Every structure is written in C-alpha cells, then in structure tokens.
mmCIF file of C-alpha atoms in Angstrom:
data_model
loop_
_atom_site.group_PDB
_atom_site.id
_atom_site.type_symbol
_atom_site.label_atom_id
_atom_site.label_comp_id
_atom_site.label_asym_id
_atom_site.label_seq_id
_atom_site.Cartn_x
_atom_site.Cartn_y
_atom_site.Cartn_z
ATOM 1 C CA UNK L 16 0.154 0.423 -0.151
ATOM 2 C CA UNK L 17 1.594 3.370 -0.391
ATOM 3 C CA UNK L 18 2.594 6.132 1.932
ATOM 4 C CA UNK L 19 2.569 9.631 1.092
ATOM 5 C CA UNK L 20 4.996 12.125 4.153
ATOM 6 C CA UNK L 21 2.406 14.825 5.056
ATOM 7 C CA UNK L 22 2.415 17.142 8.408
ATOM 8 C CA UNK L 23 5.813 15.070 9.440
ATOM 9 C CA UNK L 24 4.785 11.533 9.270
ATOM 10 C CA UNK L 25 4.170 8.618 6.202
ATOM 11 C CA UNK L 26 0.678 7.688 6.020
ATOM 12 C CA UNK L 27 -0.064 4.907 4.968
ATOM 13 C CA UNK L 28 -3.789 4.441 2.618
ATOM 14 C CA UNK L 29 -4.999 2.681 0.032
ATOM 15 C CA UNK L 30 -7.265 3.354 -2.786
ATOM 16 C CA UNK L 31 -9.529 1.361 -4.203
ATOM 17 C CA UNK L 32 -12.901 1.139 -6.788
ATOM 18 C CA UNK L 33 -12.870 3.503 -9.764
ATOM 19 C CA UNK L 34 -10.315 6.572 -10.419
ATOM 20 C CA UNK L 35 -12.980 9.474 -11.879
ATOM 21 C CA UNK L 36 -16.019 7.862 -9.467
ATOM 22 C CA UNK L 37 -17.390 10.261 -6.324
ATOM 23 C CA UNK L 38 -14.418 10.307 -3.808
ATOM 24 C CA UNK L 39 -14.971 8.841 -0.121
ATOM 25 C CA UNK L 40 -12.960 8.473 3.242
ATOM 26 C CA UNK L 41 -13.854 6.189 5.214
ATOM 27 C CA UNK L 42 -11.797 6.372 8.872
ATOM 28 C CA UNK L 43 -10.896 3.763 10.707
ATOM 29 C CA UNK L 44 -11.992 3.376 14.468
ATOM 30 C CA UNK L 45 -9.781 3.479 17.485
ATOM 31 C CA UNK L 46 -7.044 0.914 17.860
ATOM 32 C CA UNK L 47 -8.202 -0.285 13.958
ATOM 33 C CA UNK L 48 -6.402 -0.222 10.905
ATOM 34 C CA UNK L 49 -8.108 0.656 7.673
ATOM 35 C CA UNK L 50 -8.779 -3.003 6.703
ATOM 36 C CA UNK L 51 -11.992 -2.616 8.902
ATOM 37 C CA UNK L 52 -13.219 -1.713 5.220
ATOM 38 C CA UNK L 53 -12.227 -4.306 3.365
ATOM 39 C CA UNK L 54 -16.353 -5.435 3.062
ATOM 40 C CA UNK L 55 -16.873 -1.632 1.336
ATOM 41 C CA UNK L 56 -14.315 -1.570 -1.351
ATOM 42 C CA UNK L 57 -16.265 -4.034 -3.580
ATOM 43 C CA UNK L 58 -19.680 -2.688 -2.393
ATOM 44 C CA UNK L 59 -18.469 0.735 -3.530
ATOM 45 C CA UNK L 60 -16.497 -0.434 -6.867
ATOM 46 C CA UNK L 61 -18.216 2.520 -8.510
ATOM 47 C CA UNK L 62 -16.705 5.449 -6.330
ATOM 48 C CA UNK L 63 -13.065 6.284 -5.607
ATOM 49 C CA UNK L 64 -13.111 4.548 -2.127
ATOM 50 C CA UNK L 65 -9.796 5.742 0.180
ATOM 51 C CA UNK L 66 -8.879 3.980 3.698
ATOM 52 C CA UNK L 67 -6.223 5.218 5.461
ATOM 53 C CA UNK L 68 -4.377 4.658 8.772
ATOM 54 C CA UNK L 69 -4.188 7.163 11.447
ATOM 55 C CA UNK L 70 -1.544 8.520 13.802
ATOM 56 C CA UNK L 71 -0.732 5.232 14.804
ATOM 57 C CA UNK L 72 -2.053 2.842 13.940
ATOM 58 C CA UNK L 73 -1.365 0.372 11.134
ATOM 59 C CA UNK L 74 0.977 1.277 8.968
ATOM 60 C CA UNK L 75 1.691 4.836 9.398
ATOM 61 C CA UNK L 76 4.347 6.412 11.502
ATOM 62 C CA UNK L 77 3.950 6.510 15.062
ATOM 63 C CA UNK L 78 5.432 9.620 15.842
ATOM 64 C CA UNK L 79 7.684 9.175 19.812
ATOM 65 C CA UNK L 80 6.209 12.423 21.678
ATOM 66 C CA UNK L 81 2.277 12.316 22.560
ATOM 67 C CA UNK L 82 1.976 16.063 21.354
ATOM 68 C CA UNK L 83 1.468 14.576 17.640
ATOM 69 C CA UNK L 84 -0.994 12.803 18.113
ATOM 70 C CA UNK L 85 -4.163 15.674 18.219
ATOM 71 C CA UNK L 86 -7.994 15.945 16.925
ATOM 72 C CA UNK L 87 -6.503 18.851 14.867
ATOM 73 C CA UNK L 88 -3.306 17.043 13.070
ATOM 74 C CA UNK L 89 -5.499 14.601 12.622
ATOM 75 C CA UNK L 90 -8.306 16.239 9.979
ATOM 76 C CA UNK L 91 -5.008 18.406 8.576
ATOM 77 C CA UNK L 92 -3.639 15.146 7.820
ATOM 78 C CA UNK L 93 -6.901 13.688 6.229
ATOM 79 C CA UNK L 94 -6.924 16.838 4.864
ATOM 80 C CA UNK L 95 -3.582 16.658 3.352
ATOM 81 C CA UNK L 96 -4.020 13.279 1.665
ATOM 82 C CA UNK L 97 -7.020 14.408 -0.089
ATOM 83 C CA UNK L 98 -4.618 17.193 -2.179
ATOM 84 C CA UNK L 99 -2.048 15.213 -2.432
ATOM 85 C CA UNK L 100 -4.766 12.880 -4.225
ATOM 86 C CA UNK L 101 -5.902 15.910 -6.101
ATOM 87 C CA UNK L 102 -9.701 15.758 -4.307
ATOM 88 C CA UNK L 103 -11.129 18.839 -4.224
ATOM 89 C CA UNK L 104 -14.551 17.707 -2.185
ATOM 90 C CA UNK L 105 -15.341 14.111 -0.480
ATOM 91 C CA UNK L 106 -17.777 12.191 0.871
ATOM 92 C CA UNK L 107 -16.568 11.970 4.088
ATOM 93 C CA UNK L 108 -17.293 9.001 6.530
ATOM 94 C CA UNK L 109 -16.262 6.771 9.530
ATOM 95 C CA UNK L 110 -17.169 4.046 12.151
ATOM 96 C CA UNK L 111 -16.608 5.455 16.091
ATOM 97 C CA UNK L 112 -13.453 7.338 16.744
ATOM 98 C CA UNK L 113 -13.315 7.842 12.948
ATOM 99 C CA UNK L 114 -17.122 9.421 12.535
ATOM 100 C CA UNK L 115 -16.157 11.606 15.158
ATOM 101 C CA UNK L 116 -12.822 12.773 13.953
ATOM 102 C CA UNK L 117 -15.390 13.112 10.616
ATOM 103 C CA UNK L 118 -17.035 15.684 11.942
ATOM 104 C CA UNK L 119 -14.190 17.802 13.336
ATOM 105 C CA UNK L 120 -12.791 17.496 10.424
ATOM 106 C CA UNK L 121 -16.509 19.086 8.157
ATOM 107 C CA UNK L 122 -16.807 21.869 11.193
ATOM 108 C CA UNK L 123 -12.567 22.338 10.109
ATOM 109 C CA UNK L 124 -13.535 22.023 5.604
ATOM 110 C CA UNK L 125 -16.883 21.988 4.743
ATOM 111 C CA UNK L 126 -15.807 23.579 1.650
ATOM 112 C CA UNK L 127 -14.293 19.545 1.110
ATOM 113 C CA UNK L 128 -17.270 17.664 2.601
ATOM 114 C CA UNK L 129 -19.782 16.567 -0.380
ATOM 115 C CA UNK L 130 -21.725 14.645 2.609
ATOM 116 C CA UNK L 131 -21.167 12.713 5.527
ATOM 117 C CA UNK L 132 -21.136 8.692 6.632
ATOM 118 C CA UNK L 133 -21.293 8.667 10.860
ATOM 119 C CA UNK L 134 -21.533 4.885 11.698
ATOM 120 C CA UNK L 135 -21.797 4.146 16.003
ATOM 121 C CA UNK L 136 -20.146 7.397 16.895
ATOM 122 C CA UNK L 137 -21.682 11.010 18.803
ATOM 123 C CA UNK L 138 -21.124 14.779 19.073
ATOM 124 C CA UNK L 139 -19.146 14.247 22.321
ATOM 125 C CA UNK L 140 -20.257 15.579 25.371
ATOM 126 C CA UNK L 141 -22.014 18.820 26.567
ATOM 127 C CA UNK L 142 -21.528 18.570 30.044
ATOM 128 C CA UNK L 143 -17.791 18.330 31.980
ATOM 129 C CA UNK L 144 -18.517 15.344 33.513
ATOM 130 C CA UNK L 145 -19.493 13.216 30.741
ATOM 131 C CA UNK L 146 -16.793 14.453 29.281
ATOM 132 C CA UNK L 147 -14.524 13.831 32.084
ATOM 133 C CA UNK L 148 -16.066 10.075 32.283
ATOM 134 C CA UNK L 149 -15.475 9.363 28.638
ATOM 135 C CA UNK L 150 -11.752 10.783 28.830
ATOM 136 C CA UNK L 151 -11.126 8.401 31.634
ATOM 137 C CA UNK L 152 -11.804 5.953 29.458
ATOM 138 C CA UNK L 153 -9.823 6.425 26.711
ATOM 139 C CA UNK L 154 -7.296 6.718 29.065
ATOM 140 C CA UNK L 155 -7.709 3.535 30.292
ATOM 141 C CA UNK L 156 -7.321 2.302 27.432
ATOM 142 C CA UNK L 157 -4.420 3.522 26.024
ATOM 143 C CA UNK L 158 -2.602 2.452 29.591
ATOM 144 C CA UNK L 159 -3.069 -1.130 28.372
ATOM 145 C CA UNK L 160 -1.273 -0.349 25.289
ATOM 146 C CA UNK L 161 1.803 1.045 27.495
ATOM 147 C CA UNK L 162 1.136 -1.486 30.093
ATOM 148 C CA UNK L 163 0.160 -5.457 28.023
ATOM 149 C CA UNK L 164 2.280 -4.088 25.155
ATOM 150 C CA UNK L 165 -0.418 -5.300 21.493
ATOM 151 C CA UNK L 166 -1.913 -7.381 23.786
ATOM 152 C CA UNK L 167 -3.652 -4.724 25.452
ATOM 153 C CA UNK L 168 -6.664 -4.472 23.015
ATOM 154 C CA UNK L 169 -10.608 -4.435 23.913
ATOM 155 C CA UNK L 170 -13.046 -6.527 22.483
ATOM 156 C CA UNK L 171 -14.418 -6.211 19.560
ATOM 157 C CA UNK L 172 -14.850 -7.642 15.611
ATOM 158 C CA UNK L 173 -13.140 -4.198 14.161
ATOM 159 C CA UNK L 174 -9.939 -4.989 16.254
ATOM 160 C CA UNK L 175 -9.870 -8.976 16.191
ATOM 161 C CA UNK L 176 -10.290 -8.291 11.621
ATOM 162 C CA UNK L 177 -7.265 -6.189 12.050
ATOM 163 C CA UNK L 178 -5.471 -6.774 14.697
ATOM 164 C CA UNK L 179 -2.195 -8.371 12.614
ATOM 165 C CA UNK L 180 -2.376 -4.832 10.427
ATOM 166 C CA UNK L 181 -1.077 -2.765 14.014
ATOM 167 C CA UNK L 182 3.105 -2.421 14.420
ATOM 168 C CA UNK L 183 3.084 0.377 17.841
ATOM 169 C CA UNK L 184 1.180 -0.101 21.361
ATOM 170 C CA UNK L 185 2.852 2.615 22.489
ATOM 171 C CA UNK L 186 1.445 4.895 19.184
ATOM 172 C CA UNK L 187 -1.718 3.144 19.814
ATOM 173 C CA UNK L 188 -1.953 4.812 23.084
ATOM 174 C CA UNK L 189 -0.801 8.089 22.073
ATOM 175 C CA UNK L 190 -3.683 8.184 20.025
ATOM 176 C CA UNK L 191 -5.351 6.725 22.845
ATOM 177 C CA UNK L 192 -4.831 10.002 25.325
ATOM 178 C CA UNK L 193 -4.479 12.638 22.416
ATOM 179 C CA UNK L 194 -6.858 11.823 19.552
ATOM 180 C CA UNK L 195 -9.167 9.466 22.012
ATOM 181 C CA UNK L 196 -9.873 11.769 24.990
ATOM 182 C CA UNK L 197 -12.260 14.827 23.855
ATOM 183 C CA UNK L 198 -11.639 18.703 25.378
ATOM 184 C CA UNK L 199 -14.890 20.012 24.276
ATOM 185 C CA UNK L 200 -18.144 20.198 22.892
ATOM 186 C CA UNK L 201 -17.445 22.106 19.740
ATOM 187 C CA UNK L 202 -18.792 19.029 17.370
ATOM 188 C CA UNK L 203 -21.497 19.464 19.548
ATOM 189 C CA UNK L 204 -22.366 22.571 19.274
ATOM 190 C CA UNK L 205 -21.650 23.646 15.470
ATOM 191 C CA UNK L 206 -24.239 20.097 14.394
ATOM 192 C CA UNK L 207 -27.185 21.714 13.325
ATOM 193 C CA UNK L 208 -24.589 24.133 10.710
ATOM 194 C CA UNK L 209 -23.577 21.322 9.612
ATOM 195 C CA UNK L 210 -24.808 22.315 4.865
ATOM 196 C CA UNK L 211 -24.797 18.477 3.406
ATOM 197 C CA UNK L 212 -26.812 15.400 3.595
ATOM 198 C CA UNK L 213 -25.744 13.066 6.820
ATOM 199 C CA UNK L 214 -26.309 8.994 7.130
ATOM 200 C CA UNK L 215 -25.978 8.163 10.118
ATOM 201 C CA UNK L 216 -26.638 4.349 10.962
ATOM 202 C CA UNK L 217 -26.372 3.133 13.732
ATOM 203 C CA UNK L 218 -26.043 -1.074 15.057
ATOM 204 C CA UNK L 219 -29.835 -2.186 17.193
ATOM 205 C CA UNK L 220 -27.085 -3.270 19.474
ATOM 206 C CA UNK L 221 -24.439 -0.837 20.428
ATOM 207 C CA UNK L 222 -25.689 0.847 23.291
ATOM 208 C CA UNK L 223 -23.499 3.220 24.133
ATOM 209 C CA UNK L 224 -23.739 4.836 21.068
ATOM 210 C CA UNK L 225 -27.660 4.787 20.535
ATOM 211 C CA UNK L 226 -27.525 8.250 22.321
ATOM 212 C CA UNK L 227 -25.219 9.904 20.421
ATOM 213 C CA UNK L 228 -26.899 8.648 17.161
ATOM 214 C CA UNK L 229 -30.189 10.074 17.843
ATOM 215 C CA UNK L 230 -28.999 12.967 19.258
ATOM 216 C CA UNK L 231 -27.278 13.404 15.600
ATOM 217 C CA UNK L 232 -30.110 12.903 13.564
ATOM 218 C CA UNK L 233 -32.549 15.392 15.320
ATOM 219 C CA UNK L 234 -29.584 17.799 15.059
ATOM 220 C CA UNK L 235 -27.603 17.832 11.724
ATOM 221 C CA UNK L 236 -30.249 19.360 9.456
ATOM 222 C CA UNK L 237 -30.535 17.107 6.687
ATOM 223 C CA UNK L 238 -29.760 13.853 8.184
ATOM 224 C CA UNK L 239 -30.823 10.051 7.704
ATOM 225 C CA UNK L 240 -30.663 7.731 10.063
ATOM 226 C CA UNK L 241 -30.749 3.474 9.260
ATOM 227 C CA UNK L 242 -30.269 1.247 11.981
ATOM 228 C CA UNK L 243 -29.467 -1.958 11.686
ATOM 229 C CA UNK L 244 -30.235 -4.737 13.122
ATOM 230 C CA UNK L 245 -28.362 -7.975 14.497
ATOM 231 C CA UNK L 246 -25.316 -4.910 14.371
ATOM 232 C CA UNK L 247 -23.533 -4.325 16.802
ATOM 233 C CA UNK L 248 -20.589 -1.805 16.894
ATOM 234 C CA UNK L 249 -18.211 -2.841 13.788
ATOM 235 C CA UNK L 250 -21.684 -2.745 12.087
ATOM 236 C CA UNK L 251 -20.140 -2.415 8.692
ATOM 237 C CA UNK L 252 -18.098 -5.719 9.729
ATOM 238 C CA UNK L 253 -21.301 -7.517 11.784
ATOM 239 C CA UNK L 254 -23.861 -6.590 8.969
ATOM 240 C CA UNK L 255 -21.398 -5.829 5.137
ATOM 241 C CA UNK L 256 -24.933 -6.715 3.231
ATOM 242 C CA UNK L 257 -27.671 -3.861 5.345
ATOM 243 C CA UNK L 258 -25.023 -1.667 5.644
ATOM 244 C CA UNK L 259 -23.323 -1.282 2.521
ATOM 245 C CA UNK L 260 -26.621 -1.084 0.461
ATOM 246 C CA UNK L 261 -27.813 1.429 3.205
ATOM 247 C CA UNK L 262 -24.735 3.081 2.413
ATOM 248 C CA UNK L 263 -25.467 3.187 -1.659
ATOM 249 C CA UNK L 264 -29.374 4.240 -1.079
ATOM 250 C CA UNK L 265 -27.663 7.465 0.394
ATOM 251 C CA UNK L 266 -25.818 8.116 -2.105
ATOM 252 C CA UNK L 267 -27.509 7.727 -4.992
ATOM 253 C CA UNK L 268 -30.457 9.531 -3.371
ATOM 254 C CA UNK L 269 -28.609 12.708 -3.006
ATOM 255 C CA UNK L 270 -27.269 12.067 -6.776
ATOM 256 C CA UNK L 271 -23.181 11.346 -5.285
#
C-alpha cells in the first residue's frame, strides 16, 4: 500500500474502485486500521474509495511524542491526503472515533465535504463531567497498551479483523490519550450548521452510541438515520450487506 509524507509523518492509505468515481474517504475506529473497510471496498466499486490509517495505527507512522497526536493534526492529515490525491471535495465517513473525526473535519473544512457517513459514533459531550467519564475510559484503554503492549486490545470484530496490521503499542497509547480523548463541546454545539447530507448508521445492539446517533439525527438538518438489526459496534463488519445497501441508497438518493 502507498505511503505519503504529510505533516512530518508517513501516512498509509489504500485506494480502491474507479479512479474517476466520486471520492469517499473512510476513517477507521480507534485501535483498528483501514482494513476494517474491506467489506465496503468491493460494494463501493463504482466510487473512488480511500481508506487510511490514523497516526499510531497500522502502517502509518507512530511519532515518539505525545504532542504529535491531536484531533487537529488528524484532521490536517485527512485534508493533506485529499489534496495529495487531487481531491477537492469528498464524502467523508467513519465509524466510532472515525465518525467523530469526520465531524471535526467537516467543521474545519466544510468546503471539502460533499456528504457525511457517521457510523456508531457520537458528537461528544455537553457536560464536563460526562466528557471526563469518556476521557477516563479513553486513557484507561491507552494504559492497557502501555502496560501490555499489543496484548492490550479490547474486544470487537473490528479489532479482530485488523490486529495483525498493528505495529506500535506506544502509538496506539499516544492516540488513545491524544485523539480519542475530547476537550470541548465544539462538535455538539455546531451540528445544526452542517449543510450537507448526513447518513447516520446505528447498530441496534450498540447501546453506547444509541443516544449519540439519535441526537445527531435530530440536530443535523439533512440527516438520515438507519438502524441495522443484529449489529453491534462494528456494524459494517457484522452486517456488511445491510450496511452497504444503506450507504449505496444514501449516495444515490443524493445524486452522488
């Protein structure tokens, strides 16, 4: 898979589908890699689909400095990758952390976003104590990688599907502390300003993100929410046919 040097690091990415198709950039969940989107690459063969690895994940570099892992830098990596590929505007999508970062990207670069695909994710937290609880969870996950190395993974089919591609436990720990944690309610407070179509996909069995998906569907003006039954967090892996159908219907209904 190709590497490109951006913002002082080498970023691993993969392009699939038609070079002249409408671009779609997919961002993986925390502690996963671009390979979690394998079931989507073939289904979206008429589009130009780009998967990539965030800092500290998979084939992308893992800088040895905690300050190199932030939401802002991750968004800059996404923008830089699209520019490197000559893409001015794309459908931006992701699952879990990848979905939250997609929202961050939309706020920073609305001119580069044609539509959003937000899968089992949330817009953050309005109350400081709720955000502190999330950050405690995130830092706890990071500590597992610091203490147990690459044996520190949690459970999840997205983890099982991508674990073999991980190279740096310290990179995952840094990403957990610097990218997975949240600092403010900026995303939540700006949902009503999103002026592109948004598809929100919720796995019916993923209780952690149910409220977040419902909130986004209520606040984003042009949002469509699809609930997929018998699906947990990694809905794109557990129910790929239903997931792919929802995505394709959304794209076609919006002329993409």
